[in-house]
Short mmCIF file of N, CA and C and ligand atoms in Angstrom, two decimals:
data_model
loop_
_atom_site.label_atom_id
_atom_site.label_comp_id
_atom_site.label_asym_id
_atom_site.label_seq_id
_atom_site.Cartn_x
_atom_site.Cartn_y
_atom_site.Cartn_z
N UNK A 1 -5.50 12.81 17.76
CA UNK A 1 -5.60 12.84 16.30
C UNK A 1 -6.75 11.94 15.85
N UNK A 2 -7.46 12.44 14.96
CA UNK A 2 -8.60 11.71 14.78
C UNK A 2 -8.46 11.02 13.23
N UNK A 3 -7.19 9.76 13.55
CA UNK A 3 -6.99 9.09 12.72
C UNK A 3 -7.55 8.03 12.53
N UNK A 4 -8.18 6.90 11.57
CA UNK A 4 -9.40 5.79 11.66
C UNK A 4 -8.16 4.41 11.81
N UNK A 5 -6.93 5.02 11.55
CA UNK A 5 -6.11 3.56 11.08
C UNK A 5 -5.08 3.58 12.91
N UNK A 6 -5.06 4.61 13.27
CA UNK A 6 -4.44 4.48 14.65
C UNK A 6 -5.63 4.20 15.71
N UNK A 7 -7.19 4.49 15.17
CA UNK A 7 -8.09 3.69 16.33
C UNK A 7 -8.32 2.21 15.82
N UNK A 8 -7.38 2.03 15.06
CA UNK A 8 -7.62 -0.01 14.40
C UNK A 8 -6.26 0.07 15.75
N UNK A 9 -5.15 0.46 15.35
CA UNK A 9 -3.84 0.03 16.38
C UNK A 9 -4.27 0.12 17.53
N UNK A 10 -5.12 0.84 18.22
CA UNK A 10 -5.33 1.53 19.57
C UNK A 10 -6.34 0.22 20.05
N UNK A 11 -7.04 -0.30 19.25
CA UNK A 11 -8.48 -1.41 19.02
C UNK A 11 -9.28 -0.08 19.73
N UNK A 12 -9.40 0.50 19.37
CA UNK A 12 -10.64 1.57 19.65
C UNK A 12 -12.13 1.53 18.39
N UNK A 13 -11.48 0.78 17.43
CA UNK A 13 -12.13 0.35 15.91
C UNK A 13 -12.11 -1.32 15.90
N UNK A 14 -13.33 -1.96 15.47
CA UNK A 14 -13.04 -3.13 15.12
C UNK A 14 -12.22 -3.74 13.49
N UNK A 15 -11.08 -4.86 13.40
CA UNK A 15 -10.54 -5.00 12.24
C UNK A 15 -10.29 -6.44 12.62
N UNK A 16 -10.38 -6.74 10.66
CA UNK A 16 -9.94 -8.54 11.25
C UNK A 16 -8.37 -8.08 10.86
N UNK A 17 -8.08 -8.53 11.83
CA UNK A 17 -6.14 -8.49 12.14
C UNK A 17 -5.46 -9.84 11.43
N UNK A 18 -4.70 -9.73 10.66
CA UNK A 18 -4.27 -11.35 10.24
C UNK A 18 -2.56 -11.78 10.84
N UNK A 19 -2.02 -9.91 10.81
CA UNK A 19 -0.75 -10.20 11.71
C UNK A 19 0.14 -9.16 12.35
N UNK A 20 0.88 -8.89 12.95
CA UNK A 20 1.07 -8.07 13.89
C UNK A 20 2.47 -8.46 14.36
N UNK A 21 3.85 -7.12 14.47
CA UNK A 21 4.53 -7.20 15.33
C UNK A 21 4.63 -6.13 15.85
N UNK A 22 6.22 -5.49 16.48
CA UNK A 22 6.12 -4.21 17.58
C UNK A 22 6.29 -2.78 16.80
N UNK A 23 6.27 -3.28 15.18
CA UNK A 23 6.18 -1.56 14.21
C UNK A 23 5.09 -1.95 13.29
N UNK A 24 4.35 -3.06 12.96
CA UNK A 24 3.28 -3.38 11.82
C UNK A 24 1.73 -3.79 12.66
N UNK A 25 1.10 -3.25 11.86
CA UNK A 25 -0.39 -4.33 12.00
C UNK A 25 -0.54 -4.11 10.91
N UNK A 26 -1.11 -5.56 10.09
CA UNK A 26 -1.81 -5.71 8.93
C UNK A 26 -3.46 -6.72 9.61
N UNK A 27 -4.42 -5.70 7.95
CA UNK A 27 -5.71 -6.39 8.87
C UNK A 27 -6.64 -6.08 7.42
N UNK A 28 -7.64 -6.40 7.36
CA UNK A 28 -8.43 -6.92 5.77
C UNK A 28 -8.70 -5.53 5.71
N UNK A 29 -9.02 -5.03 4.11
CA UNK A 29 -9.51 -3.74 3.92
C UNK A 29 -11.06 -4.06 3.79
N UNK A 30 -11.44 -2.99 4.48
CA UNK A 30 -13.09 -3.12 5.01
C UNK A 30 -14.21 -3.40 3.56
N UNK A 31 -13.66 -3.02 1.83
CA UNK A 31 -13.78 -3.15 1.27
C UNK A 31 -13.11 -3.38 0.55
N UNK A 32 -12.81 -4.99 0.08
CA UNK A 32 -11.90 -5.57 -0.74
C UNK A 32 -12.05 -5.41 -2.23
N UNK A 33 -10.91 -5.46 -3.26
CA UNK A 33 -11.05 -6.03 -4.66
C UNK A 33 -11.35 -7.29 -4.37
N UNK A 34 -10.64 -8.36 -3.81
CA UNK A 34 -11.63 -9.65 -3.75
C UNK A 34 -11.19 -9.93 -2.45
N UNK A 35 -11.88 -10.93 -1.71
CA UNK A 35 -11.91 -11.34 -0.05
C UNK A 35 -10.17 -11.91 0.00
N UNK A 36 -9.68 -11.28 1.13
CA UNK A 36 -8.29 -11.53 1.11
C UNK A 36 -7.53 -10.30 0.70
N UNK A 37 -7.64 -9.05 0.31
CA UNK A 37 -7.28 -8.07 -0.08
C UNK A 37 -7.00 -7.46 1.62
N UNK A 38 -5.65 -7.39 1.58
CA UNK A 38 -5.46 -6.88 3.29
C UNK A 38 -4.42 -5.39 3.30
N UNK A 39 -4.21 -4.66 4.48
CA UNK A 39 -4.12 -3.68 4.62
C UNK A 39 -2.74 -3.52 5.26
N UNK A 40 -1.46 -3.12 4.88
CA UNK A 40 -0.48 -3.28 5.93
C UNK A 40 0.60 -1.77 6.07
N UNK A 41 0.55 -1.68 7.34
CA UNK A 41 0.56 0.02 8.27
C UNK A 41 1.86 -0.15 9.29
N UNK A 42 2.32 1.03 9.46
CA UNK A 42 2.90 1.21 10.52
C UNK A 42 1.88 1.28 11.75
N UNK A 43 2.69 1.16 12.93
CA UNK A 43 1.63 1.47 14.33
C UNK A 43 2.68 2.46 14.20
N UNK A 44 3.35 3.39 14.00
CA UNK A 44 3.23 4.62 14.58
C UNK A 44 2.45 5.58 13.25
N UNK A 45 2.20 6.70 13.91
CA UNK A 45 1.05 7.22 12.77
C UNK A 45 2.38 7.75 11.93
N UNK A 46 2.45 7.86 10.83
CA UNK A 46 2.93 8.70 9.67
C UNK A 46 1.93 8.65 8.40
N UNK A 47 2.11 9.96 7.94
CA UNK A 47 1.22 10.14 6.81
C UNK A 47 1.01 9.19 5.47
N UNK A 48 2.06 9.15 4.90
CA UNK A 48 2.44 8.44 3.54
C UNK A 48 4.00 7.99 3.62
N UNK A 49 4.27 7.30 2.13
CA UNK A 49 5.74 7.07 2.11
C UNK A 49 6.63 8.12 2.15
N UNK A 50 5.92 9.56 1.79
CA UNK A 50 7.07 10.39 1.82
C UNK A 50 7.62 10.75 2.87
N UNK A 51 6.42 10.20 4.30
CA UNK A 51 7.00 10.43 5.46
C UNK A 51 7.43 9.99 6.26
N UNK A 52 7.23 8.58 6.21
CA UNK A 52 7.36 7.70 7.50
C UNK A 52 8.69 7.42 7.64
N UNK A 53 9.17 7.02 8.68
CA UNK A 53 10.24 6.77 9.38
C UNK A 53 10.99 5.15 8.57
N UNK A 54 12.27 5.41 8.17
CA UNK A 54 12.78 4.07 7.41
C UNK A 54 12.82 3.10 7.82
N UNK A 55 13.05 3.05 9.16
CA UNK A 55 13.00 1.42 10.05
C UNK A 55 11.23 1.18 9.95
N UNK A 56 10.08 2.14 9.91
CA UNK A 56 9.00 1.69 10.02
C UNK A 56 8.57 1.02 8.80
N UNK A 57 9.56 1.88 7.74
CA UNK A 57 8.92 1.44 6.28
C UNK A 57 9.35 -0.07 5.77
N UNK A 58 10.50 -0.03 6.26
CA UNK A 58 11.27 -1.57 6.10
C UNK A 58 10.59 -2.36 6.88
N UNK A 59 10.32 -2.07 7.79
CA UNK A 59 8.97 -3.20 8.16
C UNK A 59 7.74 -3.60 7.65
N UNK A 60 7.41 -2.36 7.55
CA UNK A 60 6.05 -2.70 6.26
C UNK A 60 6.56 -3.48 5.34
N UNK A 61 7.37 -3.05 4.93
CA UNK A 61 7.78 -3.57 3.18
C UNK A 61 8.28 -5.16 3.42
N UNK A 62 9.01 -5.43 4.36
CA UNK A 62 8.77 -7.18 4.60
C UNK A 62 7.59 -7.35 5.24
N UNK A 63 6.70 -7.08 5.84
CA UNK A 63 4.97 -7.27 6.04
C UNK A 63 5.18 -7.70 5.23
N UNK A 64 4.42 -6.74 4.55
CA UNK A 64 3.72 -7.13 2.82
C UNK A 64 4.46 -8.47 1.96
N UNK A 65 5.69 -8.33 1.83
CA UNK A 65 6.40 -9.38 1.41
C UNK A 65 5.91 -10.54 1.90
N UNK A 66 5.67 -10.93 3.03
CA UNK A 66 5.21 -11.72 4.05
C UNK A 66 3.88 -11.83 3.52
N UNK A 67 2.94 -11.59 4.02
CA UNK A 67 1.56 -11.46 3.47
C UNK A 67 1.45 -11.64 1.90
N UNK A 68 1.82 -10.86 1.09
CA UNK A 68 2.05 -11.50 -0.53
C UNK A 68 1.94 -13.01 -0.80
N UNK A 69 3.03 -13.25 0.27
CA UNK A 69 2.96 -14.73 -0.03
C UNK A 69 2.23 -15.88 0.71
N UNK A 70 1.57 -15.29 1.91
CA UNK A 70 0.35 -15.87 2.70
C UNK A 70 -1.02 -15.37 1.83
N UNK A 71 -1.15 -14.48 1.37
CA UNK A 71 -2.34 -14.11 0.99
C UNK A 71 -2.39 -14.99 -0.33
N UNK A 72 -1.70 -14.95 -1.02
CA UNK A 72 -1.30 -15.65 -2.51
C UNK A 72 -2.30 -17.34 -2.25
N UNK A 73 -1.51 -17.26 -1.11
CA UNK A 73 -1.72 -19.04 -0.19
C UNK A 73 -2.94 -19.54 -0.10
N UNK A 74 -3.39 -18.37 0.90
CA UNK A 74 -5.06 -18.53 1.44
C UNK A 74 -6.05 -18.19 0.20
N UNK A 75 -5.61 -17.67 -0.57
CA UNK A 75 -6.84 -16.93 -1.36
C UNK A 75 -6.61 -18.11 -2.95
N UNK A 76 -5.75 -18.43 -3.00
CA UNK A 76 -5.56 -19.47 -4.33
C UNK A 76 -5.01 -18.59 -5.53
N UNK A 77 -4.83 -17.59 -5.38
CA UNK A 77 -5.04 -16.74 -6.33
C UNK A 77 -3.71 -16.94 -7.15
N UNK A 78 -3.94 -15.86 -8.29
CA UNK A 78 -3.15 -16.38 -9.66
C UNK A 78 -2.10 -15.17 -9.86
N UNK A 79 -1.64 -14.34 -8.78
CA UNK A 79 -1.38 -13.02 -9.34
C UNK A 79 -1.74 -11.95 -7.59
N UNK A 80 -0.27 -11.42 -7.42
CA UNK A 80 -0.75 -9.96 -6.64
C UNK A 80 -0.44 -8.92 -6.63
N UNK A 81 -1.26 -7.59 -6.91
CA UNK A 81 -0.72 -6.72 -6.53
C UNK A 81 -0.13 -6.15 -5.56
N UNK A 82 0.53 -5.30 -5.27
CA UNK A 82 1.12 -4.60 -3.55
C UNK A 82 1.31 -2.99 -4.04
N UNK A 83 0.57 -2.35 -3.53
CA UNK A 83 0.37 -0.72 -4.44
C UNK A 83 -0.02 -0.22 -3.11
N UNK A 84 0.37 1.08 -3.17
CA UNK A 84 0.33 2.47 -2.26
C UNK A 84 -0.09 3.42 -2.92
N UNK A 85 -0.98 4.11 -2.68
CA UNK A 85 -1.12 5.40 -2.50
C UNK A 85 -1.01 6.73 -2.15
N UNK A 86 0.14 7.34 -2.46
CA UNK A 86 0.26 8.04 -1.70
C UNK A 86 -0.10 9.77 -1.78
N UNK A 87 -0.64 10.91 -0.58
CA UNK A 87 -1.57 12.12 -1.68
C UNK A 87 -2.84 11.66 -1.67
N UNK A 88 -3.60 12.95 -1.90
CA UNK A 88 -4.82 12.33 -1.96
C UNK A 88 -4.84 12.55 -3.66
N UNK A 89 -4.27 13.21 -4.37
CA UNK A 89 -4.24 13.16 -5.92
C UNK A 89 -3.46 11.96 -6.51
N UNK A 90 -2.72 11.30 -5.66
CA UNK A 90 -2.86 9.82 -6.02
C UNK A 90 -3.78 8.57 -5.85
N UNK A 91 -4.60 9.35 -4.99
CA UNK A 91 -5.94 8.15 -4.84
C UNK A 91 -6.01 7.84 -3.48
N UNK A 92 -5.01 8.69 -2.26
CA UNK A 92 -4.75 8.02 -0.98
C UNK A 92 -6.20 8.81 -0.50
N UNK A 93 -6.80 8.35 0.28
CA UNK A 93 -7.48 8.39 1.05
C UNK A 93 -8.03 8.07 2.54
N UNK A 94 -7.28 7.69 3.15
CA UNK A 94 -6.96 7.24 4.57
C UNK A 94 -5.21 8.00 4.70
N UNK A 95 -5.23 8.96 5.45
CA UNK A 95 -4.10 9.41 5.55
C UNK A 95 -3.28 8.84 6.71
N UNK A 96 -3.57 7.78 6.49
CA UNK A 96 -2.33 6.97 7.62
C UNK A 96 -1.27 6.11 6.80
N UNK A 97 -0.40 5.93 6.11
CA UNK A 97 0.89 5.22 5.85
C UNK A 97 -0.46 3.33 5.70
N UNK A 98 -0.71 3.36 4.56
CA UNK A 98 -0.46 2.02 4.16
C UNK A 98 -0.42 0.97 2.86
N UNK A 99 -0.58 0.56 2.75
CA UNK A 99 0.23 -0.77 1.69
C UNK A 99 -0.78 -2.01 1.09
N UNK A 100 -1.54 -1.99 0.21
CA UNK A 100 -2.68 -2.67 0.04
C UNK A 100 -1.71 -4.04 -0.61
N UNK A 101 -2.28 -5.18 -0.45
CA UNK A 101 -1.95 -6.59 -0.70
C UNK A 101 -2.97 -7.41 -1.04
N UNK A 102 -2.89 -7.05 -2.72
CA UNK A 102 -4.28 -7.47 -3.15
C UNK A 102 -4.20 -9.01 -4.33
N UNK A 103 -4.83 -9.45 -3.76
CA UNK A 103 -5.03 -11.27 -4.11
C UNK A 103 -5.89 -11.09 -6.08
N UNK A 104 -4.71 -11.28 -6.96
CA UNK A 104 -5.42 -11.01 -8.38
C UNK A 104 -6.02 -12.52 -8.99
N UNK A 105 -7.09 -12.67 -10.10
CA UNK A 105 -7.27 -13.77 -10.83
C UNK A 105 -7.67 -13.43 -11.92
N UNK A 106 -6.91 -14.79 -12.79
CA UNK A 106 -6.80 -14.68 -14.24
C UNK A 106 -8.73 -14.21 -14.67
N UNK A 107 -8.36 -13.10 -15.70
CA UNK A 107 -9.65 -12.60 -16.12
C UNK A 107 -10.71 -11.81 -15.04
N UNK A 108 -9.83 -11.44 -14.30
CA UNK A 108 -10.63 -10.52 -12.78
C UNK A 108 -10.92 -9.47 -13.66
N UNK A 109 -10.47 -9.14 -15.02
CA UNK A 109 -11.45 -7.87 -15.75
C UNK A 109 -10.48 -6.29 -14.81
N UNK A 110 -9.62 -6.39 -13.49
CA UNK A 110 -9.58 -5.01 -13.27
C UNK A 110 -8.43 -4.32 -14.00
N UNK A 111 -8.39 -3.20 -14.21
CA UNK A 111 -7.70 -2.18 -14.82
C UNK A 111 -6.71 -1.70 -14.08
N UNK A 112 -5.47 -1.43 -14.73
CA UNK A 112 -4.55 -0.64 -13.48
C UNK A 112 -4.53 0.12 -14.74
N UNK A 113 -3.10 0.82 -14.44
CA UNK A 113 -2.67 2.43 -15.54
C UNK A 113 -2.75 2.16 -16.84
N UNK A 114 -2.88 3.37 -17.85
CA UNK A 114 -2.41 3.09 -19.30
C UNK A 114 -1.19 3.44 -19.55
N UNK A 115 -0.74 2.43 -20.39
CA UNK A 115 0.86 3.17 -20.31
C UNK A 115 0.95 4.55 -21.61
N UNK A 116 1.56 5.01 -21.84
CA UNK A 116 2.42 6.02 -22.52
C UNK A 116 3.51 5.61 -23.24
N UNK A 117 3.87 6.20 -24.29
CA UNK A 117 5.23 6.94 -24.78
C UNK A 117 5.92 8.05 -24.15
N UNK A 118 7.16 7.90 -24.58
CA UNK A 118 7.89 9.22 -23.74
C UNK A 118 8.17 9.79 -25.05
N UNK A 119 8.17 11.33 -25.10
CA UNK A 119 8.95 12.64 -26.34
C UNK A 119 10.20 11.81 -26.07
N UNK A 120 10.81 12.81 -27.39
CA UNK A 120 12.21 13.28 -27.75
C UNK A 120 12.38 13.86 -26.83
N UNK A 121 13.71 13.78 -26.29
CA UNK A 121 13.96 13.96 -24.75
C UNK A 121 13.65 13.75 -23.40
N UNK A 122 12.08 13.43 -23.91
CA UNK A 122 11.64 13.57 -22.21
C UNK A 122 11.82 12.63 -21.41
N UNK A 123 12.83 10.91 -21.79
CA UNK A 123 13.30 10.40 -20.31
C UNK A 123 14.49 10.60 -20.11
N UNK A 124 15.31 10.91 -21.32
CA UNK A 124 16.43 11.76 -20.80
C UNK A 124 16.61 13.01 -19.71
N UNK A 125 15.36 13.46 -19.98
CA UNK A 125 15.10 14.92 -19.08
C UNK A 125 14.93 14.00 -17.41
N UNK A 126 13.76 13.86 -17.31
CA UNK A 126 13.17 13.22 -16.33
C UNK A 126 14.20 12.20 -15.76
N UNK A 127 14.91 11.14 -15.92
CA UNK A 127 16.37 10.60 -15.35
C UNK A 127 17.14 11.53 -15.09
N UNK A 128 17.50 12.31 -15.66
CA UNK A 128 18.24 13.71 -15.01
C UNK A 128 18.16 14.12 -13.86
N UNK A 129 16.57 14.55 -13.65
CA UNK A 129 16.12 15.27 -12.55
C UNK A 129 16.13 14.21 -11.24
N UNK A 130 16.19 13.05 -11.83
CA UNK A 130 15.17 11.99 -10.26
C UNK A 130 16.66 11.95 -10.09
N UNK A 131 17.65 11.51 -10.79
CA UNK A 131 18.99 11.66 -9.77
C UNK A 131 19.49 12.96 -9.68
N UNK A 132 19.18 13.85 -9.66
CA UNK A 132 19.38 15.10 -9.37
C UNK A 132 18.77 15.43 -7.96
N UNK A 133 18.18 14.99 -7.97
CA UNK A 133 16.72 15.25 -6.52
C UNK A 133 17.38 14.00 -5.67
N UNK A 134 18.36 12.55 -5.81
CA UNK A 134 18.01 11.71 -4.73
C UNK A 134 19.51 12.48 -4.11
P1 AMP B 201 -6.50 4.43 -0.04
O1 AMP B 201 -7.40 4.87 -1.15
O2 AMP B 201 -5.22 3.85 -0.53
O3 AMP B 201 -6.30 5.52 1.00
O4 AMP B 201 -7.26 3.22 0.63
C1 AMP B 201 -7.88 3.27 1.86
C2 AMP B 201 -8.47 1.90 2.09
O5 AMP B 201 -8.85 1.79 3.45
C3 AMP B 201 -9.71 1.60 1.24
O6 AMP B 201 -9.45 0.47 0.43
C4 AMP B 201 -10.79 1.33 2.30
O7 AMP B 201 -11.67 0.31 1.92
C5 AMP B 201 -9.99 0.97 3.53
N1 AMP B 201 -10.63 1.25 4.81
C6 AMP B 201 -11.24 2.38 5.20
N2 AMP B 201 -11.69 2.27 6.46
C7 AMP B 201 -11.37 1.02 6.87
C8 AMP B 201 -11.57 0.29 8.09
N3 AMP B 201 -12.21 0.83 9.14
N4 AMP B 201 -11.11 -0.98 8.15
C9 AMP B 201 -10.48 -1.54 7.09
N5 AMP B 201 -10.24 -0.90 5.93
C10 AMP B 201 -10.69 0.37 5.82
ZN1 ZN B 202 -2.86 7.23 12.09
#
């Protein structure tokens, strides 16, 4: 499979690695929002969250937890995000399963979503459906 995030696990790719156990590697994104912005993956390949395996994801998800609060540490910073992508119509673009852990500061100027209003009806509708679907 000619995946770029399983030749970082494989070290077939060079990455700065910051930590690692027997279902995670986390390692800097090659292009940060600011230095300290790191990357955290399953080692087995799965696509996105909709796919990966739950024991892999619960690992990630304390990674990151983990890292949040090391990165927070090392970087001084005032604020972090922890956001996924998942789809490439959500913005994913590396189709390997991962978890950005990004180091924020007061007046960094970046933008996340705009929020909205909801219609007459429409979170009544929409709560309907998401427990309808779990
Ligand atoms: P996403 O848009 O969520 O799929 O983000 C993919 C991220 O992977 C981007 O922030 C890239 O900068 C990062 N990236 C791509 N290739 C590498 C690489 N070889 N090493 C580290 N990060 C990478
Ligand atoms: Zn992969």
């Amino acid at each position: 499979m000619d995946c770029i995030f399983c030749k970082i696990v494989a070290g077939e790719l060079p990455s700065h690695k910051v930590y690692e156990n027997e279902r995670v590697l986390a390692f800097l994104d090659i292009h940060p929002v600011h230095p300290g912005h790191t990357l955290v993956i399953p080692k087995v390949h799965a696509r996105n969250l909709l796919e990966i395996a739950a024991e892999d994801w619960a690992a990630v998800a304390e990674a990151a937890r983990m890292l949040a609060i090391a990165v927070e540490k090392a970087t001084d910073a005032d604020g972090m995000n922890i956001m996924m992508n998942n789809r490439a119509h959500a913005g994913q673009v590396v189709d390997h399963a991962h978890v950005h852990v990004i180091p924020r500061f007061k007046g960094d100027g970046l933008r996340q979503w705009s929020p909205r209003s909801y219609k007459e009806n429409e979170a009544a509708e929409i709560e309907a459906k998401i427990r309808e679907a779990l």
